[in-house]
CSV table of C-alpha atoms in Angstrom, one decimal:
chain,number,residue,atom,x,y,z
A,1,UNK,CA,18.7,-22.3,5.0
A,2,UNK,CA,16.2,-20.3,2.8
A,3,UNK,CA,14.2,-21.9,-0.2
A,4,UNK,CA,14.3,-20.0,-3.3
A,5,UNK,CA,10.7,-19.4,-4.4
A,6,UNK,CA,10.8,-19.2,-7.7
A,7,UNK,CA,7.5,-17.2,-8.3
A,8,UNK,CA,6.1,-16.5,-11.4
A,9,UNK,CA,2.5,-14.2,-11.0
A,10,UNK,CA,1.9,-11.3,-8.8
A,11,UNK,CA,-1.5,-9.6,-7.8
A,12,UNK,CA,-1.1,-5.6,-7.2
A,13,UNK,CA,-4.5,-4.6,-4.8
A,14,UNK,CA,-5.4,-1.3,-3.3
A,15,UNK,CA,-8.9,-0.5,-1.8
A,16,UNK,CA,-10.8,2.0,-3.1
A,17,UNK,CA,-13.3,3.2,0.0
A,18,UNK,CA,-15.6,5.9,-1.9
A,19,UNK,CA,-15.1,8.7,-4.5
A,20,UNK,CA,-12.3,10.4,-3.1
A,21,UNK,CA,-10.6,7.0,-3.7
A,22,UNK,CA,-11.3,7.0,-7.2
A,23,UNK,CA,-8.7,9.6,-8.5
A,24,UNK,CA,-5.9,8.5,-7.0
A,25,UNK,CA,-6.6,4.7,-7.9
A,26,UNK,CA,-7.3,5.5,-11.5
A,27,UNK,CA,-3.3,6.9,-11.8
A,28,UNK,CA,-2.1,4.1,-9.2
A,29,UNK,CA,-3.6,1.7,-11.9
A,30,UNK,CA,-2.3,3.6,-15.0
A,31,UNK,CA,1.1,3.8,-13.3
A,32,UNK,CA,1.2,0.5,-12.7
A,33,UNK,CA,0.5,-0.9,-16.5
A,34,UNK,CA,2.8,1.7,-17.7
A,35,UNK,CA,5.4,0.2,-15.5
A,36,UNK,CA,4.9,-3.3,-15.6
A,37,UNK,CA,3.0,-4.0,-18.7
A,38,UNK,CA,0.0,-6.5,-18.8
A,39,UNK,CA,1.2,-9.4,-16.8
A,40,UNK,CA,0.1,-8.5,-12.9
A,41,UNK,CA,-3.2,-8.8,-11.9
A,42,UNK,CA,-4.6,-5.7,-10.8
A,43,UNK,CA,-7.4,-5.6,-8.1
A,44,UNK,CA,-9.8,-3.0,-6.6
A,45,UNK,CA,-11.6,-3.7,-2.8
A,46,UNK,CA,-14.3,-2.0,-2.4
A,47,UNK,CA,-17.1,-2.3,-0.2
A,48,UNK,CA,-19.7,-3.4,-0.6
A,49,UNK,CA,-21.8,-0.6,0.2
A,50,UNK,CA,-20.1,1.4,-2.3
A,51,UNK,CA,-19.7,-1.1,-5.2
A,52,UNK,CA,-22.4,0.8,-6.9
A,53,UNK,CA,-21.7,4.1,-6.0
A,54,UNK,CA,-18.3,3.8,-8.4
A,55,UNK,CA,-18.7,6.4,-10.9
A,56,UNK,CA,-19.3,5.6,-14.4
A,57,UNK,CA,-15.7,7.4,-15.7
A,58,UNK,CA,-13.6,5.3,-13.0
A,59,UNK,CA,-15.7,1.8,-13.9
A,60,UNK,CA,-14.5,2.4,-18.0
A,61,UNK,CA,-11.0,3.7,-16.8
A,62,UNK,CA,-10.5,0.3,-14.6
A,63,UNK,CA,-11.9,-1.9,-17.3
A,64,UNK,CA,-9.6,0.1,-19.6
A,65,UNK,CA,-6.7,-1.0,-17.6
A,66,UNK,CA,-8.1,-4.1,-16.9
A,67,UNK,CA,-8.6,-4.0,-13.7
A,68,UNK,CA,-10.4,-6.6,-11.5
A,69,UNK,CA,-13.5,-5.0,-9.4
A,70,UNK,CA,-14.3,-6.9,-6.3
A,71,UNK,CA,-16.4,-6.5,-3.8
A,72,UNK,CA,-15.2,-6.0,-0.3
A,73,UNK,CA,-17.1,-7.4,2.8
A,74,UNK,CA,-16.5,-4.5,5.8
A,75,UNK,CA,-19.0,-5.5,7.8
A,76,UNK,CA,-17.6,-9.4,9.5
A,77,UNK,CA,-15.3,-6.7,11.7
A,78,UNK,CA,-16.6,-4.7,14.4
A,79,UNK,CA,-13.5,-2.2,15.1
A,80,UNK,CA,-14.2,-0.3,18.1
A,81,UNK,CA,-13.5,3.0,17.3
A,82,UNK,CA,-14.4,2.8,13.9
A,83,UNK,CA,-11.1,1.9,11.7
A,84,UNK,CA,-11.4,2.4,7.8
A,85,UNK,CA,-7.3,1.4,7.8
A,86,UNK,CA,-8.7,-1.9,8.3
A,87,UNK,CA,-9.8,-2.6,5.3
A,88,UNK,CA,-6.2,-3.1,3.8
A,89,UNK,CA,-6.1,-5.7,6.1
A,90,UNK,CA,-9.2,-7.0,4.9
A,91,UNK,CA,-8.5,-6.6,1.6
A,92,UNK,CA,-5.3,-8.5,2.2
A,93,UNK,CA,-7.1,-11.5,3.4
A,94,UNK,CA,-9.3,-12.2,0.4
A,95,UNK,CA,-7.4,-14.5,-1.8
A,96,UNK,CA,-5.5,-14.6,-5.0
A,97,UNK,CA,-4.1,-17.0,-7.3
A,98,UNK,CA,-0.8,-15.8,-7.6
A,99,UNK,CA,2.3,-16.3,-5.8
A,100,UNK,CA,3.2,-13.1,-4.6
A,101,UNK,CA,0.8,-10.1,-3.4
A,102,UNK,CA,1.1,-6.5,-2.8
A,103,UNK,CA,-1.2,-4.3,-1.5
A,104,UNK,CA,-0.4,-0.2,-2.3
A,105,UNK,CA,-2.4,2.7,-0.7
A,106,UNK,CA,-4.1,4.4,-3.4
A,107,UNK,CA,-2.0,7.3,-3.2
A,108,UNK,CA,1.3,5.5,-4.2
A,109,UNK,CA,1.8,6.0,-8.3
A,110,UNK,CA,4.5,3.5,-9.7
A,111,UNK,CA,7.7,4.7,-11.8
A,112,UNK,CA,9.5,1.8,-12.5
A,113,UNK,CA,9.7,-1.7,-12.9
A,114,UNK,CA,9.7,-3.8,-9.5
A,115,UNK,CA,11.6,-7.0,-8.8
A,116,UNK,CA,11.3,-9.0,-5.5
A,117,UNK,CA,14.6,-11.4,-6.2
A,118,UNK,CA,15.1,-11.1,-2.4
A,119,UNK,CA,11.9,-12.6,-1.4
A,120,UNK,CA,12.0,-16.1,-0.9
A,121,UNK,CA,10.2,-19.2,0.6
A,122,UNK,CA,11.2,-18.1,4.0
A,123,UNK,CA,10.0,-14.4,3.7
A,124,UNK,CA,7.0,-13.8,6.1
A,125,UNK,CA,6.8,-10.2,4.7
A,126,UNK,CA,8.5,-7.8,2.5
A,127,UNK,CA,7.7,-3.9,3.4
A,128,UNK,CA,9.9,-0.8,3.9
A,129,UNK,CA,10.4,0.7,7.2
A,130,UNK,CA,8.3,4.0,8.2
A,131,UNK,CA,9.8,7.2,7.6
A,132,UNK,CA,9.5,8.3,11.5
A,133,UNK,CA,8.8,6.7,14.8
A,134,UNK,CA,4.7,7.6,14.8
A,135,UNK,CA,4.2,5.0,17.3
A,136,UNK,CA,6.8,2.9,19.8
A,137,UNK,CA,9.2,5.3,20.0
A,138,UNK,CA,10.4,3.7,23.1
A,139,UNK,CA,11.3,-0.5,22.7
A,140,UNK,CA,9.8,-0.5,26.6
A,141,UNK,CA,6.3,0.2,24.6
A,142,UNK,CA,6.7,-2.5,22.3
A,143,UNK,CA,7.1,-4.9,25.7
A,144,UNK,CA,3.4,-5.6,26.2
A,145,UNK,CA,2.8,-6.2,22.4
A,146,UNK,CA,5.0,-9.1,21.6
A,147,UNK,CA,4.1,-10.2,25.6
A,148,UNK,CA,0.4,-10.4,24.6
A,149,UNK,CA,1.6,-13.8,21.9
A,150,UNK,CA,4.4,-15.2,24.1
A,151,UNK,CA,6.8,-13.8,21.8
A,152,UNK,CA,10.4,-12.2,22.8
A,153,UNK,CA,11.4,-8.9,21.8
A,154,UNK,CA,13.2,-9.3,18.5
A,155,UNK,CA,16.8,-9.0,18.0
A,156,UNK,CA,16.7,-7.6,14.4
A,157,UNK,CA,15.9,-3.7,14.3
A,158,UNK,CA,15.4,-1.5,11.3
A,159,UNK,CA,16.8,2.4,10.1
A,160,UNK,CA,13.8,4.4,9.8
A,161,UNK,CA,14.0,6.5,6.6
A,162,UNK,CA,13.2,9.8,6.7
A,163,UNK,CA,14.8,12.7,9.8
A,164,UNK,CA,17.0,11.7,12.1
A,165,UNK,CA,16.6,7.8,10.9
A,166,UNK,CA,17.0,6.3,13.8
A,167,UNK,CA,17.5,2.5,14.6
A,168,UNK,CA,14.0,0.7,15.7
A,169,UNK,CA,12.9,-2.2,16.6
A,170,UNK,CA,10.6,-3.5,13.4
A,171,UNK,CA,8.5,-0.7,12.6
A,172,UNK,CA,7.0,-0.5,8.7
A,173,UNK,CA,4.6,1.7,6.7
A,174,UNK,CA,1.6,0.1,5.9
A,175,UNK,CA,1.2,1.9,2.4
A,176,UNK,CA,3.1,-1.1,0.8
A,177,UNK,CA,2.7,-4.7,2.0
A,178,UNK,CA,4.1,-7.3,0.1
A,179,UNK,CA,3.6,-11.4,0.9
A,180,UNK,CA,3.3,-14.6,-0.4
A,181,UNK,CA,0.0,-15.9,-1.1
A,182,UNK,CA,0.6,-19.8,0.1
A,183,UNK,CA,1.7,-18.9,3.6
A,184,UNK,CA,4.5,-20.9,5.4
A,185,UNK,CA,4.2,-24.6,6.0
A,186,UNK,CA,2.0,-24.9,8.6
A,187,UNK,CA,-0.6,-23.2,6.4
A,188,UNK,CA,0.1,-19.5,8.1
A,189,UNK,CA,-0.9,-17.0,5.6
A,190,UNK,CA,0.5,-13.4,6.8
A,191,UNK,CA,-2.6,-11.3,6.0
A,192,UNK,CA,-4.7,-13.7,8.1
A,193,UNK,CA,-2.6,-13.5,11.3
A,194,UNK,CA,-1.8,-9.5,10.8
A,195,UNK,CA,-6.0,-9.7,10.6
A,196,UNK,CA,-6.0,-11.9,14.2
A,197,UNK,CA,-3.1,-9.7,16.0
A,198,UNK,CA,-4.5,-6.1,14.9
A,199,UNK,CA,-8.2,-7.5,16.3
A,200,UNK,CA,-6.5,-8.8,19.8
A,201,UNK,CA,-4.2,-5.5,20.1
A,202,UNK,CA,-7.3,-3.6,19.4
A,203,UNK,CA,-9.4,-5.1,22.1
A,204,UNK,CA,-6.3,-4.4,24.7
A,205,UNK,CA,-7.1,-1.0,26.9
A,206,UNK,CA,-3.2,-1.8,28.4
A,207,UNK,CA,-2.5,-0.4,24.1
A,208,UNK,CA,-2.5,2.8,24.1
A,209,UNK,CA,-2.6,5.1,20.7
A,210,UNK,CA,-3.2,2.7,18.4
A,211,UNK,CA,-5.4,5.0,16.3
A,212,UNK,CA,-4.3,5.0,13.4
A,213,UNK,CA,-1.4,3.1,13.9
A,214,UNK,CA,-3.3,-0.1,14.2
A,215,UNK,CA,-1.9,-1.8,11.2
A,216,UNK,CA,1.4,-1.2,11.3
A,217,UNK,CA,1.6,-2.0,15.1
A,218,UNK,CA,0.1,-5.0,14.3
A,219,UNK,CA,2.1,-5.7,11.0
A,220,UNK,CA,5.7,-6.8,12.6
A,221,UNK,CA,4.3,-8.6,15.2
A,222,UNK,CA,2.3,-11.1,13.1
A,223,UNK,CA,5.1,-11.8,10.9
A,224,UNK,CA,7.0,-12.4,14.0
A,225,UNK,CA,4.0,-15.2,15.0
A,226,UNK,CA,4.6,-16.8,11.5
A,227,UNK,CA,8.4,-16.6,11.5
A,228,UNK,CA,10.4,-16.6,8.7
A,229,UNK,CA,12.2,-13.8,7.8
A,230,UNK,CA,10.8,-10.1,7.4
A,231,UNK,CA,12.4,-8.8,3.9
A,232,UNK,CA,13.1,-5.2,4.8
A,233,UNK,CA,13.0,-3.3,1.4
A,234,UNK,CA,14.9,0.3,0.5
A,235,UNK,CA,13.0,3.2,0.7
A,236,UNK,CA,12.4,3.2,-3.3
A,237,UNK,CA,9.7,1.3,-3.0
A,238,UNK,CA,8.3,3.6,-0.8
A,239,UNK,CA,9.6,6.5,-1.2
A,240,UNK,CA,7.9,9.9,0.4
A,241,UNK,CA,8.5,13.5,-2.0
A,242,UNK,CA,7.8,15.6,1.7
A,243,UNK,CA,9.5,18.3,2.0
A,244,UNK,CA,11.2,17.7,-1.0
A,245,UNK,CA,11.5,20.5,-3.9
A,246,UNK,CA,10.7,18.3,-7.1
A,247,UNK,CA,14.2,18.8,-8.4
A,248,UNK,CA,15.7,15.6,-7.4
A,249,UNK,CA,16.7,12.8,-9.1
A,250,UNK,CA,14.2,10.2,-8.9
A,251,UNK,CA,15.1,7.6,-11.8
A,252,UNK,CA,15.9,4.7,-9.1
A,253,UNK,CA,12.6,5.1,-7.2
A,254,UNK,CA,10.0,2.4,-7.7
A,255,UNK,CA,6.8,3.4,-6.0
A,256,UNK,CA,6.4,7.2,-5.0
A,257,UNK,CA,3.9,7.7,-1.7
A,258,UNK,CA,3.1,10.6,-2.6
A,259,UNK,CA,-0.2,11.3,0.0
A,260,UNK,CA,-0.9,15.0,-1.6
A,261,UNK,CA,-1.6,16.4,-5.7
A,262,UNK,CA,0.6,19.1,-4.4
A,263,UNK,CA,3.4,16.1,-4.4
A,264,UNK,CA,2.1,14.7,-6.8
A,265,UNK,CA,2.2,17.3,-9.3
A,266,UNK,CA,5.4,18.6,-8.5
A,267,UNK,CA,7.3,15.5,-10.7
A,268,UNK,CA,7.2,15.5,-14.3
A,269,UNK,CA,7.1,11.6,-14.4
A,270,UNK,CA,3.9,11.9,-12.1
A,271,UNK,CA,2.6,15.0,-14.4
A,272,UNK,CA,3.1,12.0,-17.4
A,273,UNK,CA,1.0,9.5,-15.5
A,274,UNK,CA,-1.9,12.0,-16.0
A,275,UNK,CA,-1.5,12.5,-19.4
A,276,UNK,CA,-1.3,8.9,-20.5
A,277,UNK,CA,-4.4,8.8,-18.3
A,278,UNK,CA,-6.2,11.3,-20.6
A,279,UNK,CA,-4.8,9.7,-23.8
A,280,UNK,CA,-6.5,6.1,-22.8
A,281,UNK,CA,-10.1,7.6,-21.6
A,282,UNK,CA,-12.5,7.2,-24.3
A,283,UNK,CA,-12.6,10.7,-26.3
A,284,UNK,CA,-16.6,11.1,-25.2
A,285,UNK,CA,-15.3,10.7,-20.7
A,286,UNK,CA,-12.3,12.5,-21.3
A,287,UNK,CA,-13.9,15.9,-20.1
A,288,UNK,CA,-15.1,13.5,-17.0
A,289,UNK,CA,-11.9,12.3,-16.3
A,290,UNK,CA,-10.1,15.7,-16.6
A,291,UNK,CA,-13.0,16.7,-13.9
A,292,UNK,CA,-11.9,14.3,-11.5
A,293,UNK,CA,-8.7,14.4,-12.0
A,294,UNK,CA,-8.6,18.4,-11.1
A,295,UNK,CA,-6.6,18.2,-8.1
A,296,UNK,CA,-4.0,16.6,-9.6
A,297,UNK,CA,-4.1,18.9,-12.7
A,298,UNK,CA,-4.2,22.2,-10.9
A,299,UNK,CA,-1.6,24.8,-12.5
A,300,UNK,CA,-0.5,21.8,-15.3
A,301,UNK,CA,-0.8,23.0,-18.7
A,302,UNK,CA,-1.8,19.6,-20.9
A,303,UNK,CA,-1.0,18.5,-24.3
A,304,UNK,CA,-3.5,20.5,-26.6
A,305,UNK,CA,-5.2,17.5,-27.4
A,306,UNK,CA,-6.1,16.6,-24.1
A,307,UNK,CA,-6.6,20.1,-22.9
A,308,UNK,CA,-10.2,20.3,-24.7
């Protein structure tokens, strides 16, 4: 029997690794307040050996939007090759006051409201399958995975949802990752044991091609450790534009993944995020802003005001 959870706060994060980060998590951060108003709390992860590297443009636009800073400590993991995907995970870790947390890659912008009425006090995680099989094509390869925790192979499989979408065994993106903040009741919070499997998988040599699929290997098979259910959400929430022409209809889609400008700019709801950008950067940054946001501006004629 599940436990409605009731929740009433949610903390959107993303981690902003450098200045080619910056961009793209200025409009996910616009997109977001012009979705969902003022009531989630917005947070940056950054390292900490970039904190002070953030440009002075991106530090008002964040403030602007009111979005928390916080330092991110990259250096208590040893991954071996190196692994920047690893800091969502760390990121994840750190922890919030609300009830509900979602990380977003930076190159996500949101277009509509979001509601999680399906997640409740027995969700382990809430994500939306990848679009293609990029790792564990074969169930056989998942085998030594779930072996490595005592855990059977589960019965619940998912439709990936993008080609041929094929029926897998749990296999998610990693751009959106939704969970509860308290945990289950033993105390279990999912980011900590996706943290624990994705270092154990790692350090198995019987894993092979994990790079850079690390994270979502890992993702399925800690919330099978925590049980609970795994809330599969529809692709709207993460919903990829490639190979698509920019014509479509995209009223119902919550969170775009958009991973290019060139996608980016394609949508005029996207082209709007930029522009209410603009309009909210003090008038004496503006020319900064436009600067930096150049690769998402290429070939977009702007509102006169916002054009000088």
């Amino acid at each position: 029997m599940q436990t409605e959870l009731g929740y009433r706060s949610i903390s959107y994060f993303f981690v902003m690794d450098g200045e080619g980060f910056e961009a793209p998590a200025i409009l996910l951060a616009q997109s977001l307040r012009n979705a969902l108003g003022d009531d989630p709390k917005l947070i940056a992860y950054v390292p900490e050996d970039k904190i002070e590297t953030i440009q002075r443009v991106t530090r008002r636009m964040l403030t602007v939007l009111n979005v928390e800073i916080c330092a991110l400590n990259t250096e208590n993991v040893q991954w071996d090759p190196a692994y920047p995907h690893g800091n969502k995970i760390l990121a994840s870790c750190a922890r919030r006051s609300t009830d509900l947390s979602v990380f977003l890659d930076t190159d996500i912008v949101c277009l509509s409201n979001m509601k999680f009425d399906s997640v409740t006090a027995n969700t382990s995680v809430f994500a939306v399958p990848e679009g293609v099989p990029t790792w564990g094509r074969k169930d056989e390869t998942w085998h030594p995975v779930y072996e490595m925790f005592d855990l059977d192979i589960p019965e619940e499989r998912v439709k990936l949802v993008k080609g041929r979408q094929r029926i897998v065994l749990p296999y998610f993106n990693a751009g959106f990752v939704g969970f509860r903040e308290h945990g289950n009741e033993n105390g279990q919070r999912f980011p900590d044991l996706w943290l624990e499997t994705a270092k154990a998988i790692d350090a198995n040599p019987k894993i092979e091609g994990k790079r850079p699929w690390l994270d979502q290997i890992a993702l399925p098979v800690a919330a099978a450790r925590m049980g609970g259910k795994i809330e599969v959400l529809e692709n709207t929430y993460n919903f990829s534009p490639y190979r698509l022409k920019g014509d479509e209809d995209i009223s119902d889609v919550k969170l775009m993944h958009y991973r290019m400008g060139a996608h980016f700019r394609k949508y005029e709801a996207c082209r709007r995020v930029t522009e209410i950008a603009l309009e909210q950067c003090p008038d004496r940054l503006r020319a900064r802003l436009r600067n930096k946001l150049e690769l998402f501006l290429r070939g977009v004629d702007l509102p006169a005001h916002l054009a000088n």
